[in-house]
XYZ file of C-alpha atoms in Angstrom:
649
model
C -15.122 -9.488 13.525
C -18.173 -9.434 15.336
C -21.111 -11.576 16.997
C -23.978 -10.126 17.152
C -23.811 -6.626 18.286
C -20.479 -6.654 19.876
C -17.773 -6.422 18.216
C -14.101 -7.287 18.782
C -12.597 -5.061 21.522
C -9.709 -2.418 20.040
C -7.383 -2.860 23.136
C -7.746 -6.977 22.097
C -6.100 -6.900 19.131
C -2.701 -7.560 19.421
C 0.382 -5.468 18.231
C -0.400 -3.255 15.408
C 0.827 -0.189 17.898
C 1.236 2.138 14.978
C -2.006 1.513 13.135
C -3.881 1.918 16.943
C -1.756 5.241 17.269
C -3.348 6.413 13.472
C -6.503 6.058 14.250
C -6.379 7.546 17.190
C -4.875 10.200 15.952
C -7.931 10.370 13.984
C -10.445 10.117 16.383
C -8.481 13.231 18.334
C -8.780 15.619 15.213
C -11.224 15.694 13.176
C -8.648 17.867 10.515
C -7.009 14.594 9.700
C -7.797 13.509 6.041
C -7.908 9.919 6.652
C -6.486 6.409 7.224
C -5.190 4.164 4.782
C -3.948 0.950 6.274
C -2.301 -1.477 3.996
C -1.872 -5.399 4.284
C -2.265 -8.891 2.795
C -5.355 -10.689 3.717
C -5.692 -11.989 7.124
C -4.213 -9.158 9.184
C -6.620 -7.550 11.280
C -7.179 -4.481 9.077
C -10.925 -4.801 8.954
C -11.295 -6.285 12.663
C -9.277 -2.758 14.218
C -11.183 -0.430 12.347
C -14.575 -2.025 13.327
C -13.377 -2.062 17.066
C -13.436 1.366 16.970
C -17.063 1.750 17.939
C -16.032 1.167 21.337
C -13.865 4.628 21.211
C -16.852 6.962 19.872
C -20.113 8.291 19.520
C -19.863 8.013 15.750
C -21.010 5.179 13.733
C -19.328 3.155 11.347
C -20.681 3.177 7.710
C -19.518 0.619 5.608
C -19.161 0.777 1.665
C -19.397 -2.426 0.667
C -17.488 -3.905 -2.195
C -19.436 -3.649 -6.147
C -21.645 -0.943 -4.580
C -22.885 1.562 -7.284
C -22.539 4.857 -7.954
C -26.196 5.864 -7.054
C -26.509 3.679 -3.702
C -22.437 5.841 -3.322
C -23.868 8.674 -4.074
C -27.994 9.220 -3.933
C -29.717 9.548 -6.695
C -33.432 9.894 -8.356
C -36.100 8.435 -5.397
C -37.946 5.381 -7.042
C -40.876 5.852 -4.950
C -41.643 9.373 -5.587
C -40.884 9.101 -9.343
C -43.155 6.196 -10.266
C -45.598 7.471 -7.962
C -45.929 10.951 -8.970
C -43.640 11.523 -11.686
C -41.427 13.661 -9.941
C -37.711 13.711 -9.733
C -36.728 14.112 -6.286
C -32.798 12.995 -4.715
C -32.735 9.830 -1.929
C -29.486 10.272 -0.442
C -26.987 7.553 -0.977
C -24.241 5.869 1.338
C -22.326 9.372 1.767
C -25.317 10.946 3.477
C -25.484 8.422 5.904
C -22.059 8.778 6.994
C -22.283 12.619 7.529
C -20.854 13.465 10.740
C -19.876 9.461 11.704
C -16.762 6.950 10.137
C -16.742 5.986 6.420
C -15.218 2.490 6.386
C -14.190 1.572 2.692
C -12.758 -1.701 2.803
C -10.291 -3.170 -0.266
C -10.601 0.468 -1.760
C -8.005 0.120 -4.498
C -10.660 -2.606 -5.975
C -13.175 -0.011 -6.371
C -13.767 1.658 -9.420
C -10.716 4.236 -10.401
C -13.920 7.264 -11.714
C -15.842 6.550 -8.767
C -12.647 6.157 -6.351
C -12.160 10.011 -7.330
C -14.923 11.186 -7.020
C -15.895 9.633 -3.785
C -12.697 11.619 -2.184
C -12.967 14.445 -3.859
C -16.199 14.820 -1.858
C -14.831 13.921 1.355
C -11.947 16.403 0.657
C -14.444 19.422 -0.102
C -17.454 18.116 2.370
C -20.266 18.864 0.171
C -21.317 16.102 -2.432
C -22.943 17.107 -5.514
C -25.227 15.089 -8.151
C -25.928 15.640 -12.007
C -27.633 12.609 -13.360
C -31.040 11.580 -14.583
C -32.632 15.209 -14.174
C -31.363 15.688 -10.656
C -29.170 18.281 -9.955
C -28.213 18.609 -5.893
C -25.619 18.380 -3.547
C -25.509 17.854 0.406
C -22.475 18.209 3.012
C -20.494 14.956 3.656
C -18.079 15.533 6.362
C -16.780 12.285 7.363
C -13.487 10.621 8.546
C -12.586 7.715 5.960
C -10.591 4.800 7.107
C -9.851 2.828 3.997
C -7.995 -1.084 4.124
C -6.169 -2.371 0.976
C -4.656 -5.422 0.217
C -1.639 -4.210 -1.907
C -1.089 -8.017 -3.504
C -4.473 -6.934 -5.459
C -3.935 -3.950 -7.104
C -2.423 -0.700 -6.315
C -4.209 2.297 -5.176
C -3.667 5.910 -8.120
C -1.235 8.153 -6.397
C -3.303 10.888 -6.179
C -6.074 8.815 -4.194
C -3.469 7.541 -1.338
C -2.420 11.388 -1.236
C -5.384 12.381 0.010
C -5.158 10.580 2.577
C -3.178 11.914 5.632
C -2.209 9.003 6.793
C -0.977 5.411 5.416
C 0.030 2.246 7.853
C 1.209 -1.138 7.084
C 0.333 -4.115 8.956
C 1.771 -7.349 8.548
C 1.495 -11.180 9.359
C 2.950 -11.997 12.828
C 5.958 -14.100 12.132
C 6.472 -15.432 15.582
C 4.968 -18.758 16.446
C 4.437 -18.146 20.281
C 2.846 -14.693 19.438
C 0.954 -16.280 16.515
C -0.835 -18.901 19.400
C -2.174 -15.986 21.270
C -3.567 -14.457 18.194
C -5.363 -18.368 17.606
C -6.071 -18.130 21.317
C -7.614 -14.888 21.928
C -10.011 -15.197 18.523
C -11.561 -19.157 19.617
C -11.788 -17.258 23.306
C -13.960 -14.734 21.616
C -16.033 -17.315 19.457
C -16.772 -19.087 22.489
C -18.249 -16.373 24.601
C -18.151 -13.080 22.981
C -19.559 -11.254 25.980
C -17.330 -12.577 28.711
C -14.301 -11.604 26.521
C -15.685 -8.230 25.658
C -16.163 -7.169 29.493
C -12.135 -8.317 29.452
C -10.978 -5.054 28.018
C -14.080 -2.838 28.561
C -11.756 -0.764 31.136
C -8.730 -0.960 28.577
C -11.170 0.366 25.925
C -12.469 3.027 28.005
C -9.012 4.232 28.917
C -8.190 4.868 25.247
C -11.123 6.675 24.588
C -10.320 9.051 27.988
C -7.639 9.746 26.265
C -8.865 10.498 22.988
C -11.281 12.925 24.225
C -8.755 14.693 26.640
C -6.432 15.212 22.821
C -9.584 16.647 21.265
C -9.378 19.287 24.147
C -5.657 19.861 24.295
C -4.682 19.745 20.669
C -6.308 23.357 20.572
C -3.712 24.942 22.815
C -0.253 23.187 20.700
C 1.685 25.283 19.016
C 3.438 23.951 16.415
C 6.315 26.177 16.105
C 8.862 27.521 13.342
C 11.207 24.610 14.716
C 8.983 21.964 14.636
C 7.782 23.203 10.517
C 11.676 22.979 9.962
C 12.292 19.950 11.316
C 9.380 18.311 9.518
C 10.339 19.920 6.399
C 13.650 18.976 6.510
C 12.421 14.948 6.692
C 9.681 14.918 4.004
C 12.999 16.981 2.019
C 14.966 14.111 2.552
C 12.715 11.255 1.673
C 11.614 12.859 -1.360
C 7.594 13.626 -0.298
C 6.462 15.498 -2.994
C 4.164 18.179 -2.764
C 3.036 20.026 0.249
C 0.365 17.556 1.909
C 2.971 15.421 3.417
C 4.648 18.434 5.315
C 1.050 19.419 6.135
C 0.093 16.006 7.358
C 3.203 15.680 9.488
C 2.410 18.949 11.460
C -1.127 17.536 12.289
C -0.804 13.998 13.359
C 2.888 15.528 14.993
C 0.129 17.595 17.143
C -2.134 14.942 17.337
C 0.427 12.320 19.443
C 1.754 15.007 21.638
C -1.765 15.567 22.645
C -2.368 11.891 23.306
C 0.466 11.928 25.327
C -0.671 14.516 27.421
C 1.933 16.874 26.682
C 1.880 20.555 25.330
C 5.170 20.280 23.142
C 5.840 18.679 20.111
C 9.099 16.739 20.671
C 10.919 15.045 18.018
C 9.717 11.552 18.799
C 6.324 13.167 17.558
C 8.227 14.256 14.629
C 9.382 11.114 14.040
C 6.707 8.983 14.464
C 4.394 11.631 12.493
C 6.747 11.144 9.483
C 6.405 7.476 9.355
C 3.149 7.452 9.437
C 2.485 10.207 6.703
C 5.720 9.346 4.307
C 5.276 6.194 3.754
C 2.457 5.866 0.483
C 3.981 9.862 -0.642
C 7.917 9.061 -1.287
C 9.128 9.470 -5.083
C 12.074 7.474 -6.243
C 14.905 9.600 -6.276
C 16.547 9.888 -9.317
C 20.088 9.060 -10.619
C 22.900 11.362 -11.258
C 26.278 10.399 -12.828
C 29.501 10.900 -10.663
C 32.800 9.631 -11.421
C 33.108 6.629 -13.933
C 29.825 7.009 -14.901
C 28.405 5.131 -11.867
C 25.092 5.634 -10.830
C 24.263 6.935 -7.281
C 21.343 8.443 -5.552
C 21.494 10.737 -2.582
C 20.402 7.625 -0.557
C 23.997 6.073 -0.701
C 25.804 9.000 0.895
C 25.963 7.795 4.900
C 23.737 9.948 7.052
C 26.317 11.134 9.370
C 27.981 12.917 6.465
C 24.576 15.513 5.832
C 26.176 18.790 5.404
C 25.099 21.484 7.533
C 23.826 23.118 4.276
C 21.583 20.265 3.383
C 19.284 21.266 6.682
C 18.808 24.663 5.584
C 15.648 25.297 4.568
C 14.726 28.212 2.963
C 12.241 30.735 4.806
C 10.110 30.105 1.128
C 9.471 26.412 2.239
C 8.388 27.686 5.884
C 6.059 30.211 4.416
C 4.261 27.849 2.040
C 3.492 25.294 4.347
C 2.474 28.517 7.003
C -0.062 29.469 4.107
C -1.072 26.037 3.287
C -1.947 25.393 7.598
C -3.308 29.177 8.270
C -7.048 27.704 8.683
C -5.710 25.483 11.792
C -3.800 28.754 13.585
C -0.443 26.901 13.301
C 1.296 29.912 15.262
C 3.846 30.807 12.887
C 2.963 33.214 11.332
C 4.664 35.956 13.344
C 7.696 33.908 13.170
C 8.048 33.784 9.282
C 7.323 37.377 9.240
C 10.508 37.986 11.241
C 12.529 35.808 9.715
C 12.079 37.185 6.339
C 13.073 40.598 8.118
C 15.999 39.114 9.323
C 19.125 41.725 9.056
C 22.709 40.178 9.027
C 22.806 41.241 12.347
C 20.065 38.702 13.133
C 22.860 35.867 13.889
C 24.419 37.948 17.336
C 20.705 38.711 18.439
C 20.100 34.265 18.127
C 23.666 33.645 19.931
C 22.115 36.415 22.960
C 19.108 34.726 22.632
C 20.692 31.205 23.160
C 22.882 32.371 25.931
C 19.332 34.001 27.660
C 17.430 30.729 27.439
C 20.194 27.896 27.032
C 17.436 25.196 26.571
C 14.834 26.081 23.797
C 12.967 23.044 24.692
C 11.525 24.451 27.659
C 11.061 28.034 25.702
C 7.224 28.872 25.508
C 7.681 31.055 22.199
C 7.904 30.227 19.059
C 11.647 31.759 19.011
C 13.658 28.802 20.301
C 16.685 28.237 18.158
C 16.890 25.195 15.715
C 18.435 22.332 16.961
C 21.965 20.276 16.189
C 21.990 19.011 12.935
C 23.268 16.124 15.282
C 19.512 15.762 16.300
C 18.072 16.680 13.337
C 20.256 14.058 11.583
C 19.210 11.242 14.646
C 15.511 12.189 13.613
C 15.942 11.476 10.277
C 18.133 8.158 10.451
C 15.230 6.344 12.483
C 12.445 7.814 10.055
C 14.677 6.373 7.370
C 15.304 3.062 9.206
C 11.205 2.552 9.802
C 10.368 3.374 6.152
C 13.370 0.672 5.099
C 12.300 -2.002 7.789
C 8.446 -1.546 6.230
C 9.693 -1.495 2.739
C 11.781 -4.517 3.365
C 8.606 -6.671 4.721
C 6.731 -5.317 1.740
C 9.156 -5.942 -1.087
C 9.670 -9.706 -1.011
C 5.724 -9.670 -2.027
C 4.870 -11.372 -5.187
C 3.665 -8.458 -7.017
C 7.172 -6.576 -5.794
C 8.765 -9.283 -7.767
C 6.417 -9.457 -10.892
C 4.767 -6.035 -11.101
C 1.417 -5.245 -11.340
C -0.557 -8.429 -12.142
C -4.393 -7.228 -13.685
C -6.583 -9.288 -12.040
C -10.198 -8.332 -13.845
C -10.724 -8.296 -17.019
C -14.010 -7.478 -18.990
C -16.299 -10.400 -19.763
C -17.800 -10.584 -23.098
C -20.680 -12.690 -21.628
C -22.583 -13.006 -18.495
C -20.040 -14.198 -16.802
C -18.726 -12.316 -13.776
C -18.976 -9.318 -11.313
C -21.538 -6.244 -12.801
C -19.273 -3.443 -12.016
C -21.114 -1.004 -14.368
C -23.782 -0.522 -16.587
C -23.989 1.084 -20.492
C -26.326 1.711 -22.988
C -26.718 -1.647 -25.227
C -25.278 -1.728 -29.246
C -28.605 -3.298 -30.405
C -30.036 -6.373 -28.458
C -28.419 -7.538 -25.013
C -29.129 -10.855 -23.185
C -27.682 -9.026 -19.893
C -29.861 -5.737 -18.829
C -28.964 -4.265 -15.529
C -32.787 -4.154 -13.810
C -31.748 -1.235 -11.660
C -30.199 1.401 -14.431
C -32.985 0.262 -16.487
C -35.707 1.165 -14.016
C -33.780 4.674 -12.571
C -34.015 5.472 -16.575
C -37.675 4.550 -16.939
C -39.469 6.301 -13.628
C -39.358 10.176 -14.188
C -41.476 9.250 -17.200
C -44.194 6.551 -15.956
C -46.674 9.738 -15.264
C -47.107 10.318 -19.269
C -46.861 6.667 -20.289
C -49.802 3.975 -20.345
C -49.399 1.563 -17.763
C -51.057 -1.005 -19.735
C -51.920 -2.971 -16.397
C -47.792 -2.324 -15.460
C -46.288 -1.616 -12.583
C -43.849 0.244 -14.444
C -43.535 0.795 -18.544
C -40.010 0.441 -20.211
C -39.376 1.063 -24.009
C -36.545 0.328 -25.458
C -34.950 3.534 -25.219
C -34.857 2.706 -21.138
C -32.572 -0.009 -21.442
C -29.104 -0.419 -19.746
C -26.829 -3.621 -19.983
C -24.272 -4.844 -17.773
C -20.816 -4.194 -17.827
C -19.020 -7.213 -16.104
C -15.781 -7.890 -15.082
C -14.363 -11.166 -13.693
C -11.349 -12.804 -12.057
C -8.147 -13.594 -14.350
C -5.896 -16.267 -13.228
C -2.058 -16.593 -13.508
C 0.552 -19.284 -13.545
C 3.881 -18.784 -11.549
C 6.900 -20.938 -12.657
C 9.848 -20.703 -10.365
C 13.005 -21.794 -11.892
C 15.784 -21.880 -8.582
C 19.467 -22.876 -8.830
C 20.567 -24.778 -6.189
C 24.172 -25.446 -7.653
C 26.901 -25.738 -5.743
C 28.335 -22.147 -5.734
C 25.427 -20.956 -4.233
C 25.225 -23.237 -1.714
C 29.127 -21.948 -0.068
C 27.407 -18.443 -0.118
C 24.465 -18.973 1.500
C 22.470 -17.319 -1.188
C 20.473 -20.684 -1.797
C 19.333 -20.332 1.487
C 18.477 -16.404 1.409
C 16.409 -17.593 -2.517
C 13.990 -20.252 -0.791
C 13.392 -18.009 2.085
C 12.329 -15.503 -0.893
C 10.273 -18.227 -2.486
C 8.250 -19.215 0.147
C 7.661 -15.533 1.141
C 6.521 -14.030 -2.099
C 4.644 -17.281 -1.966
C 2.945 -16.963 1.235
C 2.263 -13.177 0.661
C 1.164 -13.568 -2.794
C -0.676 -17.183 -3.230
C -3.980 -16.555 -4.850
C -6.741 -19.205 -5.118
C -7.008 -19.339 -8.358
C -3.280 -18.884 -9.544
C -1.151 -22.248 -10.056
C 2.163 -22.822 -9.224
C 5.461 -24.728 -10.430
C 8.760 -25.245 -9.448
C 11.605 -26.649 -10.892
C 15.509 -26.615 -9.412
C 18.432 -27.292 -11.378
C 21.959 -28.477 -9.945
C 23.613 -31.749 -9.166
C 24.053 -32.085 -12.757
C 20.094 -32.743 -12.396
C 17.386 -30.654 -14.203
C 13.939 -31.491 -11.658
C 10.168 -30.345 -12.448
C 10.101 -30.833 -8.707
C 6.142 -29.589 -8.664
C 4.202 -29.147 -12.203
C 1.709 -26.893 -12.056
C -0.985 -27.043 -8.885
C -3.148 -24.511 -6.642
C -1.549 -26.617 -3.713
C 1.092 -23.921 -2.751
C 2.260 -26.976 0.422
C 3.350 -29.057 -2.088
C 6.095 -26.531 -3.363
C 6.957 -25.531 0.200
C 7.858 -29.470 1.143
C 9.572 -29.983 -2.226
C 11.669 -26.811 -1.249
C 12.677 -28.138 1.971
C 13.425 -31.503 0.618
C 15.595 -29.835 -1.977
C 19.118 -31.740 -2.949
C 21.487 -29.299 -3.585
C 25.179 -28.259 -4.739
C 27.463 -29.551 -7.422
C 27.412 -27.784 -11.347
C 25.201 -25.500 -12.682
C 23.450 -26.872 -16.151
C 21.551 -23.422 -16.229
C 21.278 -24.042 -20.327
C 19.612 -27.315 -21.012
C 17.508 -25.739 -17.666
C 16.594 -22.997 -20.104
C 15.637 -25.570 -22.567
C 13.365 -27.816 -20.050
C 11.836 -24.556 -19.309
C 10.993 -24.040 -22.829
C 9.441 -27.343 -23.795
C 7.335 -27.150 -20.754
C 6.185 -23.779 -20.899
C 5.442 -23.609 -24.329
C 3.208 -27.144 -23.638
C 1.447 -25.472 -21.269
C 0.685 -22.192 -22.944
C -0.801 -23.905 -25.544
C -2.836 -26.005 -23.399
C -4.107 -23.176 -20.984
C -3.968 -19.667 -23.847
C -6.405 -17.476 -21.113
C -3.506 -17.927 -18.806
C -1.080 -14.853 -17.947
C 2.477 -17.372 -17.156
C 5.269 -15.806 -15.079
C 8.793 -16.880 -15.440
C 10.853 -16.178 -11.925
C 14.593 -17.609 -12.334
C 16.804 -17.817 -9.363
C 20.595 -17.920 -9.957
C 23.452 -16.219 -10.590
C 23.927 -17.207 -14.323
C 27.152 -18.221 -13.809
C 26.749 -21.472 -15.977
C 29.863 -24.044 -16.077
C 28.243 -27.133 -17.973
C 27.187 -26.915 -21.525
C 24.288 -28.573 -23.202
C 27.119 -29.775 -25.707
C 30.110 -31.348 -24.515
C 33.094 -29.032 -25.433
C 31.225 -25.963 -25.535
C 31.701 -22.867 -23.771
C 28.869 -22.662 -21.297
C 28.274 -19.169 -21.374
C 28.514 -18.589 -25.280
C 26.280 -21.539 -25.411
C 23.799 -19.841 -22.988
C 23.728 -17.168 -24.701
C 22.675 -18.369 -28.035
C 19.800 -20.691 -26.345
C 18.640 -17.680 -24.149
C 18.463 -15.393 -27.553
C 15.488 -18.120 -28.937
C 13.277 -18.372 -25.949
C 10.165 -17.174 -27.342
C 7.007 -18.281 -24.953
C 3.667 -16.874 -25.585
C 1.744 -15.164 -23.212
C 5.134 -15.351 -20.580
C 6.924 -12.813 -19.070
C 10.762 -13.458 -17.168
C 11.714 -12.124 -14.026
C 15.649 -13.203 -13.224
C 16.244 -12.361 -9.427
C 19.972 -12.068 -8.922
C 21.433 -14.034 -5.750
C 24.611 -14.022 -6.766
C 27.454 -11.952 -4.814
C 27.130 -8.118 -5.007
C 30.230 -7.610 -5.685
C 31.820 -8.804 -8.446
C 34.007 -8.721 -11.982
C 31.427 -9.652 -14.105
C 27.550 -9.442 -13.804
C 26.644 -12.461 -16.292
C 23.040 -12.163 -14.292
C 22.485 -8.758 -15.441
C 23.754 -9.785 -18.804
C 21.674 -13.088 -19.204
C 18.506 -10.623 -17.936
C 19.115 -7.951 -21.009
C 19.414 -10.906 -23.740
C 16.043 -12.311 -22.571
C 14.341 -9.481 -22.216
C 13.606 -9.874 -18.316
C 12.833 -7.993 -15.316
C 16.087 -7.543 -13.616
C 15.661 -7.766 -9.537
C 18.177 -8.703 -6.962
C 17.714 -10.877 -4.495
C 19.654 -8.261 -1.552
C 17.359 -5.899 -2.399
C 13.913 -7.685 -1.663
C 16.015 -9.486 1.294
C 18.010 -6.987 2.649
C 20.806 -9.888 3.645
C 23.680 -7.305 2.946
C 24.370 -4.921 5.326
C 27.848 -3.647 4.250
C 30.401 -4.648 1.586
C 31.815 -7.614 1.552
């Protein structure tokens, strides 16, 4: 957000503590390996990373959305080449933001090939060309703050890796809080310069302490505890690979030094791990235990971590010693002695304890671990953070229905150029710029014939376009009676509304239709007015029976209506209930034998189900889970994307 050359102030945004902290942390050590900050449209990301002008020299280089590979990258200088004939390199985007900030904003809409490649040359600081007779390369070292909106499409695993450091923001839920967001913005339209000389002291205290970090980190030790402790936590929540230990030790050394302080303590820990776990945990997989139930390590209680599950293994500590040996981690020396250890070694740690009985205030790397008490404390709040953010995150739409492609290729001119090729024959769409990079090393030898520049047909390059799909969003809710007593119709709205909020795109339609009372209602047919379902939600009648298979039928006839009408549609299916059906389509049937049998012939085209669970967590029978498998749905549950249950009922 800016007017004119000022720009919104970074101590002016409001909340957002963590993603200030990250790039901070940034700013303070140029070893970090990034930024990525995640969040739905509408959040800030964009406006706090552009306020950070005010906290550096540097400049900000944007790389705008659609931008190609040579204006990325450099590439053959037109100038020179239909001038002269020669093929000589114009540096591209990367060049420019050599030494300064490389803003990439909605990077997980950029290309995957050139996504890669872009931070594999940020990763190795030299960038390197091989196109069109060029073959060069020129150093790149930048720090890269990168935005996402995860709703859009996810970002490869190996890109958000790269990245030290990943934070989520979110929309501000609280309506007095959300006024002085309104507020401070229309204060800054009004008179940007009068609000920007508001915070010009706040601003310049952040950056004081920015540059006094750059000076101390330096002189922190990050020592054989601190690597254990760390360890320990990306261990536990399942970081693979060695960057997130890495990453944890840096921005770990990073907030103690914008603290002030000369000791890693384990709120730096803690806050490090949040901050570089979150985009690198792995799902941890499922073992069998007794009666075949499935458990993962996450549903043993913290408290009951063994003292062996904290050792870690003097392998682990020399890896990640190897790994950080370029940043003088000083622990080096320590790993060397503890592989020497001799049995012994334990009465010569006890004298040592006894000698300095707090190891916090120890200057050498030798202070003895801490409780697994601590430890354990560490690792329950890291845990908690991660669950709070994942909670936020997982009522989103996309949570719900997976990943939803949103561009496809166009087979005419309709659309985004995101590429270019070389044509099958004739093409109606050439790409002017590909077409003229291929034509100028040879304009020298060819007659101008009173051109500017001379293309034959071996020169020319076509489009490759891509443009926005749209998707329809049926949400089927029960609102029977049984629900109701359980407060799970409340908990399924709330879910409604949010994945709704979150994940409303322009062009998508909506529909939603409740069933109870003994009433089937197409309360809202499809519409790109997301209000209307929001009132007809709050207006909703609710309780008595649940006719969930002639609401499997209505579904059907309507569905299959509108697929036909609208085939370039992708339709989504999300059913709310707890299948527990107890009225039949025929009178005298049995309602779930009857259910069955109509929810084995639901064959829409082009649709895919999604049955979200809110029925009780514990109970005899799972007809949810059962109804789900017939139909061939995604299976979710609606106390996992809420988190209502704390504990068994």
């Amino acid at each position: 957000m800016s007017r004119g050359n000022l720009t919104y102030p970074f101590s002016a945004v409001m909340g957002e503590i963590t993603a200030k902290r990250a790039l901070m942390c940034l700013l303070a050590d140029d070893r970090l390996n990034g930024v990525l900050i995640k969040g739905p449209s509408g959040t800030a990301k964009s406006v706090l990373v552009r306020s950070m002008t005010a906290l550096t020299d540097r400049s900000i280089v944007d790389l705008p959305a659609g931008t190609g590979d040579e204006d990325i990258f450099g590439g053959i200088d037109f100038e020179r080449a239909v001038k002269d004939g020669s093929s000589v390199m114009k540096g591209g985007i990367l060049s420019r933001a050599d030494g300064n900030i490389l803003c990439i904003d909605n990077i997980n809409l950029l290309d995957p090939r050139t996504l890669n490649s872009i931070m594999g040359s940020l990763s190795s600081g030299t960038v390197k060309i091989e196109r069109e007779g060029i073959s060069a390369e020129y150093p790149c070292s930048a720090s890269v703050v990168a935005t996402m909106d995860p709703l859009e499409r996810d970002l490869p695993e190996s890109v958000a890796d790269r990245f030290d450091i990943c934070v989520s923001m979110t929309v501000e839920t609280d309506a007095v809080k959300r006024g002085d967001v309104v507020a401070s913005v229309l204060d800054f339209d009004r008179d940007p310069e009068s609000f920007a000389r508001r915070f010009v002291g706040d601003d310049a205290e952040i950056r004081h302490k920015i540059e006094c970090a750059r000076s101390l980190i330096p002189s922190i030790k990050v020592t054989r505890r601190d690597i254990q402790d760390i360890v320990t936590i990306c261990t536990k929540m399942n970081a693979v690979g060695h960057r997130g230990d890495l990453a944890c030790a840096r921005v770990a050394r990073a907030l103690c030094a914008l603290d002030g302080r000369d000791r890693i303590t384990a709120d730096d820990i803690r806050d490090a791990s949040v901050m570089c776990l979150l985009h690198r945990r792995k799902p941890k997989l499922k073992s069998k235990t007794k009666g075949d139930a499935s458990v993962t390590s996450d549903d043993v209680p913290d408290a009951e971590i063994s003292d062996d599950d904290m050792d870690i293994s003097n392998t682990e500590i020399a890896k990640l010693t190897k790994m950080s040996a370029d940043e003088g981690l000083d622990v080096q020396k320590e790993v060397e002695r503890v592989e020497a250890m001799q049995p012994e070694t334990s009465a010569d740690m006890t004298q040592t304890q006894q000698d300095d009985p707090d190891p916090d205030t120890s200057d050498t790397d030798d202070a003895a671990i801490p409780d697994v008490d601590v430890l354990t404390m560490v690792l329950d709040e890291v845990r908690n953070d991660l669950a709070e953010i994942d909670r936020i995150e997982s009522i989103r739409l996309n949570s719900v229905v997976g990943h939803i492609p949103r561009g496809v290729n166009s087979s005419n001119r309709n659309g985004r150029a995101s590429g270019f090729r070389i044509p099958e024959g004739r093409t109606s769409d050439p790409a002017l710029g590909a077409t003229i990079r291929a034509a100028a090393p040879y304009q020298k030898t060819r007659r101008s014939n009173g051109l500017s520049i001379t293309i034959v047909p071996d020169d020319i390059r076509e489009n490759i376009r891509t443009k926005q799909s749209s998707c329809s969003f049926l949400f089927a809710v029960d609102v029977s009676g049984s629900l109701v007593n359980t407060g799970a119709l409340d908990e399924a709205i709330k879910g409604v509304r949010a994945m709704l909020e979150d994940g409303y795109v322009r062009r998508d339609r909506v529909a939603l239709l409740t069933f109870g009372q003994n009433i089937i209602n197409l309360a809202v047919p499809f519409t790109r007015n997301v209000e209307n379902v929001f009132e007809s939600l709050r207006r909703t009648v609710t309780g008595g029976s649940t006719p969930l298979g002639e609401a499997l039928l209505t579904i059907n006839k309507y569905m299959t209506n509108y697929v036909r009408k609208n085939p370039d549609e992708k339709c989504f299916i999300i059913l709310i209930t707890d299948a527990e059906a107890d009225r039949p389509v025929v009178e005298g049937y049995e309602p779930w034998a009857e259910l069955k049998r109509i929810a084995a012939i639901m064959k829409i085209p082009n649709t895919e189900w999604i049955l979200i669970d809110n029925g009780k967590k514990y109970r005899r029978i799972n007809y949810a889970k059962r109804l789900a498998d017939i139909m061939s749905a995604r299976y979710l549950v609606l106390d996992d994307l809420t988190g209502r249950f704390d504990e068994k009922e």
